[in-house]
Each structure stands twice: as C-alpha cells, then as structure tokens.
Short mmCIF file of C-alpha atoms in Angstrom, two decimals:
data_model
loop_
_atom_site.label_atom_id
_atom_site.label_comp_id
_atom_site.label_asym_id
_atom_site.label_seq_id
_atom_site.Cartn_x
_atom_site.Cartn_y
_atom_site.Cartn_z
CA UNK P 1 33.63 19.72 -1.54
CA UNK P 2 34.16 18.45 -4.78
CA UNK P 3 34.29 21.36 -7.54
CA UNK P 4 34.27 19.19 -10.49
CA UNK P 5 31.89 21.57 -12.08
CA UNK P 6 33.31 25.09 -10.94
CA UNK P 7 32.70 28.09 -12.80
CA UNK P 8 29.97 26.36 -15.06
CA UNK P 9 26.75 27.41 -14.88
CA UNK P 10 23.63 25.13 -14.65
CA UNK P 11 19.65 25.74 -15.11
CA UNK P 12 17.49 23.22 -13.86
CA UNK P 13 13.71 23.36 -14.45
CA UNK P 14 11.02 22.19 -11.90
CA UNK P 15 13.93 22.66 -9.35
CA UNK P 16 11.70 24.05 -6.36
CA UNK P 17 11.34 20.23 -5.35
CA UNK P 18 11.60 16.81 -5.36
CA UNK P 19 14.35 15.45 -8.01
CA UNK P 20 14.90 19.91 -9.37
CA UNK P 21 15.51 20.10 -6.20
CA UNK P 22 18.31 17.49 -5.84
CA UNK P 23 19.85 17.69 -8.98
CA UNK P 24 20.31 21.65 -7.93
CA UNK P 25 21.89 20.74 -4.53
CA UNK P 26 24.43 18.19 -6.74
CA UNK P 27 25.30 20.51 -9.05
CA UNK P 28 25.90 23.67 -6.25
CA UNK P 29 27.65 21.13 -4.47
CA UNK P 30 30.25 20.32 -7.27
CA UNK P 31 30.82 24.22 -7.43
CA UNK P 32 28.01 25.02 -10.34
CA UNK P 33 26.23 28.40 -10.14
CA UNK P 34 22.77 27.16 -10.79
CA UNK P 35 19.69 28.99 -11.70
CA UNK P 36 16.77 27.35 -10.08
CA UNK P 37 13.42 27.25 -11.93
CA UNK P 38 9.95 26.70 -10.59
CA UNK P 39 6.70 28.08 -11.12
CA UNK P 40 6.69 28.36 -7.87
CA UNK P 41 8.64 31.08 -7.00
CA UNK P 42 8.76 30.91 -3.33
CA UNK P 43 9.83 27.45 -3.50
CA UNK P 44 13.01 28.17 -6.04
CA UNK P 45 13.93 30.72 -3.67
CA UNK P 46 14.06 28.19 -0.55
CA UNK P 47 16.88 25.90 -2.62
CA UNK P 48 18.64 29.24 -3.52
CA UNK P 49 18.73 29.91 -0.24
CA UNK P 50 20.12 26.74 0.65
CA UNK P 51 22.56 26.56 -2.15
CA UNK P 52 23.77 29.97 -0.49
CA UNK P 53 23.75 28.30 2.78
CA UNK P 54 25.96 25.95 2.10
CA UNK P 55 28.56 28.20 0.15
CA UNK P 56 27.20 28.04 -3.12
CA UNK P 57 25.94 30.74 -5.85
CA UNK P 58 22.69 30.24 -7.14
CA UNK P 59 19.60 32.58 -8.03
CA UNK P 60 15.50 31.76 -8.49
CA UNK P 61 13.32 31.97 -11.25
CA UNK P 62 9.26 31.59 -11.41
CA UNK P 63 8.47 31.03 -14.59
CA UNK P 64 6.30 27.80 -16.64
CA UNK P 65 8.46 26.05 -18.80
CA UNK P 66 5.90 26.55 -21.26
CA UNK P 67 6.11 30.57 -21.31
CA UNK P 68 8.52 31.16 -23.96
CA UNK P 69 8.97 34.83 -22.87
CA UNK P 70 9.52 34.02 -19.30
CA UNK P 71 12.24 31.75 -20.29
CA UNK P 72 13.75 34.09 -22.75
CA UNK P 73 13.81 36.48 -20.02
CA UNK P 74 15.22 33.92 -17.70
CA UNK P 75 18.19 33.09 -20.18
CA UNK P 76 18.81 37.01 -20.83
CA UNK P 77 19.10 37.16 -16.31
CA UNK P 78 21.35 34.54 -16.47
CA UNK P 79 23.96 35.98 -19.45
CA UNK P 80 23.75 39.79 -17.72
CA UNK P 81 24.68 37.98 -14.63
CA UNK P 82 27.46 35.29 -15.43
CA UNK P 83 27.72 35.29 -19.31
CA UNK P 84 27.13 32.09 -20.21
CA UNK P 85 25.27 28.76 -19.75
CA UNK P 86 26.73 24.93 -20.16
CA UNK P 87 24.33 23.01 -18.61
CA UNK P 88 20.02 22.65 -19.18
CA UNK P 89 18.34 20.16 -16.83
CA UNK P 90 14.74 19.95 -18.73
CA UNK P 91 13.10 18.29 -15.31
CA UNK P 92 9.43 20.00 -14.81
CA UNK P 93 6.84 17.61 -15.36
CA UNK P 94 3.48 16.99 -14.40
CA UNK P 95 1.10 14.12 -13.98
CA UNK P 96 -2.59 13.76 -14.95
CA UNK P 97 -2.87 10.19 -14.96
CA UNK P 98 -6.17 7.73 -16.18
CA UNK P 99 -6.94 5.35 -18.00
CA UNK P 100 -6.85 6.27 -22.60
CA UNK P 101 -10.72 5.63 -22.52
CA UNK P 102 -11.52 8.07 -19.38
CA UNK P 103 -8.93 10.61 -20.25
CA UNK P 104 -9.89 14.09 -21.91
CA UNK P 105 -7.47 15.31 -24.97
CA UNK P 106 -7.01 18.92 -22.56
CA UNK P 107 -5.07 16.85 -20.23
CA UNK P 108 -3.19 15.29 -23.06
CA UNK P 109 -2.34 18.25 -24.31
CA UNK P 110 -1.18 20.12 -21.07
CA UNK P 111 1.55 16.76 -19.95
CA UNK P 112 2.12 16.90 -23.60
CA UNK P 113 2.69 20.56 -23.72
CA UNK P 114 4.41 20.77 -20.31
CA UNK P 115 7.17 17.77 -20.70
CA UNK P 116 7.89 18.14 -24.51
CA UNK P 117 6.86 21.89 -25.46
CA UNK P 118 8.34 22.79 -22.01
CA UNK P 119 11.52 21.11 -23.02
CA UNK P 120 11.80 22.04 -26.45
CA UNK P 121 11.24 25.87 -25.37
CA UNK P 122 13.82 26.29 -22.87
CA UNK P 123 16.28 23.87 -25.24
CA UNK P 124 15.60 26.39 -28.10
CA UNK P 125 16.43 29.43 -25.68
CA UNK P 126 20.16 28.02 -24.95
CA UNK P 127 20.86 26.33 -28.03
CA UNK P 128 22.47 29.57 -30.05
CA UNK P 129 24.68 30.38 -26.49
CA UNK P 130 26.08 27.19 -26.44
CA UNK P 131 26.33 27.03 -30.06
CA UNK P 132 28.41 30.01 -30.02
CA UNK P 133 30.29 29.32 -27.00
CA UNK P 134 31.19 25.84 -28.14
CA UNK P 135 29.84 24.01 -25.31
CA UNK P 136 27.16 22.51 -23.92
CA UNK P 137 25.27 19.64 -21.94
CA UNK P 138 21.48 19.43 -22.09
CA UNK P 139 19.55 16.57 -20.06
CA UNK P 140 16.01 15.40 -21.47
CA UNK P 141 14.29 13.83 -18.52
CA UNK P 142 12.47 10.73 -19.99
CA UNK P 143 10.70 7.95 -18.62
CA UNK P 144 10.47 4.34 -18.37
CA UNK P 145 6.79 4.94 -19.03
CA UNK P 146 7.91 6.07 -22.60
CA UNK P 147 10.56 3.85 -22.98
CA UNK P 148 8.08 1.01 -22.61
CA UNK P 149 4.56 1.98 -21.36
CA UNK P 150 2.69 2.20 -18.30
CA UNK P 151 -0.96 1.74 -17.71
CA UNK P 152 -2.86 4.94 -17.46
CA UNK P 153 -0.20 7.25 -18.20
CA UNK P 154 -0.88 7.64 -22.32
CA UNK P 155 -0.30 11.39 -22.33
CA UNK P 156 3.26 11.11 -19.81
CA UNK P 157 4.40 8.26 -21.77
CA UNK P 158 3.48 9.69 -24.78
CA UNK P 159 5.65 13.21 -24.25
CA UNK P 160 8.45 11.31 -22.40
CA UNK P 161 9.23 9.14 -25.58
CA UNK P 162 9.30 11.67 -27.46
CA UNK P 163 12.13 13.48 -25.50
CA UNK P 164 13.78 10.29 -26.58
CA UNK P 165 13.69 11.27 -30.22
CA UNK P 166 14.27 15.55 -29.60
CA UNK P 167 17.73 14.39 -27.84
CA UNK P 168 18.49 11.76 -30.07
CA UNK P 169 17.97 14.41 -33.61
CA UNK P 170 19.43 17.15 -31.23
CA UNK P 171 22.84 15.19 -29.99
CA UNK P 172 23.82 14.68 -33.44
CA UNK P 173 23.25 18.62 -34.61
CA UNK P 174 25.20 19.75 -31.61
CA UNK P 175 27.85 16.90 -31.92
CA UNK P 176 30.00 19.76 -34.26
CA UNK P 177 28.97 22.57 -31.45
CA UNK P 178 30.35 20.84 -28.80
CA UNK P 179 27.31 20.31 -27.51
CA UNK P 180 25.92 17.04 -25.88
CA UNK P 181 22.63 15.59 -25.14
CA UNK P 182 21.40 12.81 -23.34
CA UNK P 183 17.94 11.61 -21.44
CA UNK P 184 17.83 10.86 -17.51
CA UNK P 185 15.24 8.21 -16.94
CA UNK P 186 14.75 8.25 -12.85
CA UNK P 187 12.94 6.58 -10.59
CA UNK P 188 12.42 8.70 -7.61
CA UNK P 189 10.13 9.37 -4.22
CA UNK P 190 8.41 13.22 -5.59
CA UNK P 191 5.39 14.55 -5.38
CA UNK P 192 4.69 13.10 -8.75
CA UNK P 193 5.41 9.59 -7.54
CA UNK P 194 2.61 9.67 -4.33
CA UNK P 195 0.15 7.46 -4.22
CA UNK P 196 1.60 5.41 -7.39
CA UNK P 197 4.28 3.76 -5.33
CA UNK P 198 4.41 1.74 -1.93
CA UNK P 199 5.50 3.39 0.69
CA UNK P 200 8.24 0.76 1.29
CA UNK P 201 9.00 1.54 -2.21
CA UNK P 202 9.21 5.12 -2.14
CA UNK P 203 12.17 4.84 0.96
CA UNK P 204 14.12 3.06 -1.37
CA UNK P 205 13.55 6.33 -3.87
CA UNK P 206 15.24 8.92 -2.79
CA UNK P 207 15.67 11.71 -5.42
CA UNK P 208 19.64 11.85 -3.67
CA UNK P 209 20.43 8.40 -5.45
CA UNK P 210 19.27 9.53 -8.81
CA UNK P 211 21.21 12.25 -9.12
CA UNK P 212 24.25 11.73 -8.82
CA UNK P 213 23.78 10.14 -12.74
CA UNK P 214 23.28 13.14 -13.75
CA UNK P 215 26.58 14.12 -13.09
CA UNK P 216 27.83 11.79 -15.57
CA UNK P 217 25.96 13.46 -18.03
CA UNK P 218 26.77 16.96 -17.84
CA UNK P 219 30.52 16.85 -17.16
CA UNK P 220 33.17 17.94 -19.66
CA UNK P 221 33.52 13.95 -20.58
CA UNK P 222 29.78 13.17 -21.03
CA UNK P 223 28.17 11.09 -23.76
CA UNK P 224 26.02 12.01 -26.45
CA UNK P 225 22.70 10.52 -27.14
CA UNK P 226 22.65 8.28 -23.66
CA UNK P 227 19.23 7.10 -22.03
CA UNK P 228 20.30 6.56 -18.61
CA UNK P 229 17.84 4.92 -16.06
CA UNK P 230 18.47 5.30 -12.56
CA UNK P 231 16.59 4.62 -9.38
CA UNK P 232 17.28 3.51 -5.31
CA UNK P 233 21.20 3.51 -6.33
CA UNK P 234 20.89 1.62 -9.76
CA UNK P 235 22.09 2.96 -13.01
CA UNK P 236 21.54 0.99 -16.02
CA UNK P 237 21.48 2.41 -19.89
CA UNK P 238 18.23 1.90 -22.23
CA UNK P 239 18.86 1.36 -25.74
CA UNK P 240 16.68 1.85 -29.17
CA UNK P 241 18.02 -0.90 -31.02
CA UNK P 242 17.33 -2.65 -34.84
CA UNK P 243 16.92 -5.96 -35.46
CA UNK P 244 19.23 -8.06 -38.34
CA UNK P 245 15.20 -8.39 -40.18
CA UNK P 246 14.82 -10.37 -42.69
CA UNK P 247 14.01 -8.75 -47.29
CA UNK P 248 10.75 -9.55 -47.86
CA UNK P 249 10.47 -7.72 -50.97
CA UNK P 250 7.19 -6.79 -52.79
CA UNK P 251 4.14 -8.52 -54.51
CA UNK P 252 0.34 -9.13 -53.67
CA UNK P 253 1.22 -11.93 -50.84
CA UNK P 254 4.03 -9.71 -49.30
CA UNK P 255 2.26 -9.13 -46.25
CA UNK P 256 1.45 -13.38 -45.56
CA UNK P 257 5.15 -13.23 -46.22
CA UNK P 258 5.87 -10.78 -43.44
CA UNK P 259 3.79 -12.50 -40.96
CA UNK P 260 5.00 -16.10 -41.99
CA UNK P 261 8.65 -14.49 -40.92
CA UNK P 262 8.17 -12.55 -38.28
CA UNK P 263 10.60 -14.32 -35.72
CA UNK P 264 12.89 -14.09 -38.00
CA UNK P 265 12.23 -10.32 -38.26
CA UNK P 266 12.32 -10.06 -34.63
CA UNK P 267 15.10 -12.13 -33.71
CA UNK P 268 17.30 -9.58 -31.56
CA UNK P 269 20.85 -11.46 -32.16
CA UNK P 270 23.08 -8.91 -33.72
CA UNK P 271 20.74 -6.14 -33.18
CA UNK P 272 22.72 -2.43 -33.55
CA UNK P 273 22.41 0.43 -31.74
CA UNK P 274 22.12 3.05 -35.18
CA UNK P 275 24.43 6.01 -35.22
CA UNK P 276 21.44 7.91 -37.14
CA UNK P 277 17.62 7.57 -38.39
CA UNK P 278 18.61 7.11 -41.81
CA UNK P 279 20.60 3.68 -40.46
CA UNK P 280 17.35 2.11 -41.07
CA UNK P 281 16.46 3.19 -44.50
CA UNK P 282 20.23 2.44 -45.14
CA UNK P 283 19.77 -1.05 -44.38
CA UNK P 284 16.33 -1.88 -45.88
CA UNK P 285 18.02 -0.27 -49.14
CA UNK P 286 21.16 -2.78 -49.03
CA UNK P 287 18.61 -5.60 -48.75
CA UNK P 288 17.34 -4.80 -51.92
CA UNK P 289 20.27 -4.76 -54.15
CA UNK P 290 20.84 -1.08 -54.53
CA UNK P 291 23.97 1.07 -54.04
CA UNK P 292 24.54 3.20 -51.29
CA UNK P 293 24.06 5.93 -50.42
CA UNK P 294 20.93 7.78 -51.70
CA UNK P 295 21.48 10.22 -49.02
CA UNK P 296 23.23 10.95 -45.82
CA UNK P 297 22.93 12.47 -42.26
CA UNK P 298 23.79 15.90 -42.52
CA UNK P 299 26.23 17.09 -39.33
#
C-alpha cells in the first residue's frame, strides 16, 4: 500500500456513499486517517468499518453539512483525537432537478444551501487550523453543470459555479497560509446520477476512476485554484479564461459599437487565464489610457 498521504488527516463530506465513499477508501488507502461524514450515520460507519478492515484509521460522523454546530463539533472530535486537519473534501450534494419554469425557489434554496452553504460552513470551520498550522488542501466539488449548464438543473448549476468562484477568492487568501484550493468536477455512477444517465453509461462511471484525481489535488505538491474534470478514466482541466476584447470607449452609440464588434470582442486567440479578479478591471483600465495600478489584490 502506497502511504503517500501518511499521518495526514482527511474529512470528506457526503462520504457514506457513492463518490464520499471512494474518495474515503483512496485516501485510507494512501495511509490518511479520514473522518467520514454523512447524514447518515449508519452509512459513515459502514466505510469506517471498512477503512478499519483493511488496516486503516478512520472514524464516522452524522451530521448535515449545513449544521454549523454539528460541524464545529465534528472539527473539535477530530483535533481532541489527532490534532490537526490537512485535507477538506466538500462532496455532499443533492439533486432536485426540473425544469426553471416548474421549479419552486424552496428547492433552490435547499441545493443552493446544501452545495454552497454546506461548503462554505465546513471550509470556515478548518480554515483558522490550517491557517495556523501552515497547511492545508481543500477540494470544492463543482460541476460541469456550472461550468457550462445543463437543462433542468438551475439550482445545482447555479451552487456548483459558484464553488468555482469561493475556491478561486479562497486559493489566493490561503496561498500565504500554505493552504491550497482547487474544484473536482466528476463524472460518476451515484445515487445522484440514476435515472439521468444510460445504463451503458453509468458502467463506464465508476466513482473508483474519479478519484484517484483527487489525489493530485490534496498532496503536498498540489495546485492552487485548479478545476479538474474527471470521469470513466479521463482527466482534463476547465479554465475561466478572458478574451484580448476590443476599447470601445463611451458616447450615446457605444452600445451599436459593442454589438458591431462583438467577434472581435469574442475572439478567444490570446485569451489568459487571470491570476486575480481585478485582472479584468486591470485591463479594461490600460485600454483607456490610464496608469496602473488604481489598486491591487491584497495577499
């Protein structure tokens, strides 16, 4: 057994199944002590007994993402018992999926709620341990359904893209900390996936040949601020890029102008990849003629 990851210690959300449940396995299996979280508590307490099986150290934790007390009392369990934590796997999810027009805001507000909130809760109750210890590698599980729509899935897509932009403000205020975050797109066979996948498909999707990207994201040489997309084997990076544009400038016909130009604006030769939001108000500013800068990113 590979121990690649001994002695660091790993909590994965929405681990009592599905892709938790393999990313858990992975990380036990490269000599992580992983704390496995599920609502259902029965269900984190199978893989923990698993992980054990096979020679690993793991304990359970049933608790909603979403309960801020439950997972500040899941990060205090995990200190008292081995002092520190490295790695967050934000995975729990749910799906209520239909259509914009046939969909009620309550279930836009509970995937909402659940992927984000969930997210930003349990980031927020690690973020001063690995401050202080240094170190630290946090995994925001996005989507492609963010990343570029999906029919019916307005409230998933919605909260998945905007994991995008939590990992992409927090990798650059943990960049001093030691502390790096990235996104996990996948594309795997779960509960969540029945019945919106093929069967012949969902072979092809095993959780087991997602994971093993994660890997890449949580060791000690991981990126920062990565979207990593990853499904039946295949591992590809997703990018938010910025076009060259075009300086339009002001005046009453300004926006005939834009329109009249608007391949030129979208031409995507020399597009960048910006080190920082501010890139783009950077850029716009040069266009015009006026000195740099007016402000910068603050590390």
């Amino acid at each position: 057994m590979s121990m690649k990851l001994r002695d660091r210690v790993a909590i994965v959300t929405g681990a009592g199944g599905g892709l938790g449940k393999s990313h858990a396995l992975l990380l036990a299996s490269l000599g992580a002590k992983v704390v496995v979280n599920d609502m259902n508590a029965a269900n984190a307490d199978q893989v923990v007994a698993e992980i054990v099986a096979g020679g690993g150290d793991a304990i359970g934790f049933g608790a909603s993402v979403t309960d801020e007390q439950s997972v500040a009392q899941m990060v205090a369990a995990v200190l008292a018992r081995w002092g520190r934590i490295d790695i967050l796997v934000n995975n729990a999810g749910i799906l209520r999926d239909k259509s914009f027009a046939k969909m009620d805001l309550a279930d836009f507000r509970l995937v909402v709620d659940v992927h984000l909130m969930g997210a930003a809760i349990c980031t927020k109750a690690v973020w001063d341990v690995m401050r202080d210890q240094q170190y630290g590698r946090i995994v925001m599980t996005t989507s492609s359904s963010g990343l570029y729509g999906n029919f019916g899935q307005a409230n998933y897509g919605a909260a998945k893209m905007a994991l995008v932009g939590l990992m992409q403000t927090l990798a650059l205020e943990g960049e001093k900390y030691g502390i790096r975050v990235n996104c996990l797109a996948p594309t795997a066979a779960t509960q969540m996936t029945q019945g919106v996948l093929s069967p012949d498909a969902l072979t092809q999707l095993s959780p087991d040949l997602v994971s093993p990207g994660l890997f890449a994201l949580v060791r000690d040489e991981a990126p920062t601020r990565a979207i990593l997309c990853a499904g039946a084997g295949h591992f590809a990076r997703a990018n938010v890029t910025l076009t060259q544009g075009a300086y339009i400038g002001g005046g009453a016909d300004a926006g005939e102008r834009v329109a009249a130009a608007w391949d030129d604006i979208s031409d995507r030769a020399g597009e960048v990849v910006p080190d920082y939001g501010f890139a783009q108000a950077e850029r716009e500013l040069a266009s015009a003629g006026h000195d740099l800068p007016t402000m910068a990113v603050q590390h």
